[in-house]
């Protein structure tokens, strides 16, 4: 190996190690209620910078509820009440002074089903920068769209039809378009709620490859029902069960030798 | 442990364990018969050992195929994954034990008509008893998932090593005394080495049982007393 390349890769590795210990988002004593029903019980979970954290667990375990707390998506549900502390870079995101729109620009979200706007591919990606006033000129906006599409690994496939409708793309392409739309506003954290469950294996592989690439620039939290996907894409895994965070740790450890019997039973297919 | 939601998965894992147990039984039998064939100069028994090796090989292939199929179909995780990996490893160890027994059986046939010094034969019998006890203990530990017994086996290989080193020296002495002993003593030396190697496989199996149960292999250095590969006899 070339000496300079080796040094660069060592530097990258040590940078990655240094980042690994940094906490980007922190949930402390998080309790969530939907009306009378409590959905999360005293959840403490750190989301580390430039790492992919996967949230796994059977349906109704609270993983999506926790994910939605991270950018206050739960605010849109009237009966939902969130208690406890959730911080982004040490600042409480539920503080009354926080601008929710700005928060959601910093903590973006990709949903289970690809949901492009009924607009052109270009406008889908340009939407965020436009409403947040991020571009000063048309050229700057175009550059933002191209970069976002490139980062989402979609540009080469759509560069000749940027004016075509976003809904005309295949499911996998639509999901990558949604990822491009999410990253166009330069978020710091990307939340993904089962981003591959509606995709075929090839499209899934492309999104997984993308998640791994995005990690160097963003912090990612992903909810997934596929244990293999969690094992493949994430560095840390948190297992939820009946509203409790049962176990959180290095993904490698969780999937080879979990501490808790409930985690063991779930990932080996003994319940859920 | 709780059963899987998919019951066929449990059946697949049970079949793997059953085949490993069968392989254990066959290899134990082969080792015992090979040594009896050697001590009693029984070439009929020796030939049976050689024939039995085919059954062992077939079972190993079966275990490998089943394990690969289960991995492909079920994408096992955690303890299931370790159990399947353990079955692959143990099947490999037992197949090697069978090969070593077969090799002893071949040498038993070659030694037909040679008078062997009783002291050496006793030595071989003794190291074999120790080794067979280790193997039998570790196979029981596999069936009962008994980590303590596996750990005991893992720590107790040094006696076999020490015994082998002493046999090695004794055989060399015989060869130096009378060069006509060289041929038969070399055969016996290989037999002793094979037995010692079977002991090593037993400790490997013990390590695998510990890995299967705990997710990690014992990290401490095991006590070793086989100096035959580093010492010169003058």
PDB file of C-alpha atoms in Angstrom, chain A residues 227-228 231 254-258 261 264-265 267-272, chain B residues 1-6 9-10 74-75 77-80 82 214-215:
ATOM      1  CA  UNK A 227     -32.160  -8.355  11.842  1.00  0.00           C
ATOM      2  CA  UNK A 228     -29.743  -9.071   9.022  1.00  0.00           C
ATOM      3  CA  UNK A 231     -26.344  -6.472  11.559  1.00  0.00           C
ATOM      4  CA  UNK A 254     -25.658  -7.934  20.059  1.00  0.00           C
ATOM      5  CA  UNK A 255     -25.904 -10.347  17.141  1.00  0.00           C
ATOM      6  CA  UNK A 256     -23.291 -12.853  18.248  1.00  0.00           C
ATOM      7  CA  UNK A 257     -23.571 -12.810  22.001  1.00  0.00           C
ATOM      8  CA  UNK A 258     -26.337 -10.652  23.481  1.00  0.00           C
ATOM      9  CA  UNK A 261     -32.321 -13.481  27.222  1.00  0.00           C
ATOM     10  CA  UNK A 264     -31.353 -13.578  22.428  1.00  0.00           C
ATOM     11  CA  UNK A 265     -34.900 -14.950  21.987  1.00  0.00           C
ATOM     12  CA  UNK A 267     -32.920 -12.185  17.304  1.00  0.00           C
ATOM     13  CA  UNK A 268     -32.870 -15.970  17.103  1.00  0.00           C
ATOM     14  CA  UNK A 269     -36.563 -16.055  16.162  1.00  0.00           C
ATOM     15  CA  UNK A 270     -37.964 -17.436  19.380  1.00  0.00           C
ATOM     16  CA  UNK A 271     -40.655 -14.771  19.762  1.00  0.00           C
ATOM     17  CA  UNK A 272     -41.949 -11.660  18.083  1.00  0.00           C
TER      18      UNK A 272
ATOM     19  CA  UNK B   1     -34.085 -22.747  25.791  1.00  0.00           C
ATOM     20  CA  UNK B   2     -37.407 -21.614  24.328  1.00  0.00           C
ATOM     21  CA  UNK B   3     -38.340 -23.165  20.993  1.00  0.00           C
ATOM     22  CA  UNK B   4     -38.154 -21.207  17.754  1.00  0.00           C
ATOM     23  CA  UNK B   5     -41.328 -19.790  16.284  1.00  0.00           C
ATOM     24  CA  UNK B   6     -40.474 -21.888  13.227  1.00  0.00           C
ATOM     25  CA  UNK B   9     -35.642 -24.766  12.614  1.00  0.00           C
ATOM     26  CA  UNK B  10     -35.461 -26.549  15.983  1.00  0.00           C
ATOM     27  CA  UNK B  74     -32.511 -19.316   8.489  1.00  0.00           C
ATOM     28  CA  UNK B  75     -29.740 -16.692   8.703  1.00  0.00           C
ATOM     29  CA  UNK B  77     -28.022 -15.305  14.915  1.00  0.00           C
ATOM     30  CA  UNK B  78     -26.323 -15.400  18.306  1.00  0.00           C
ATOM     31  CA  UNK B  79     -26.519 -18.787  20.084  1.00  0.00           C
ATOM     32  CA  UNK B  80     -28.024 -20.491  17.008  1.00  0.00           C
ATOM     33  CA  UNK B  82     -22.626 -20.401  17.399  1.00  0.00           C
ATOM     34  CA  UNK B 214     -20.375 -18.382  26.173  1.00  0.00           C
ATOM     35  CA  UNK B 215     -19.508 -16.733  22.869  1.00  0.00           C
TER      36      UNK B 215
END
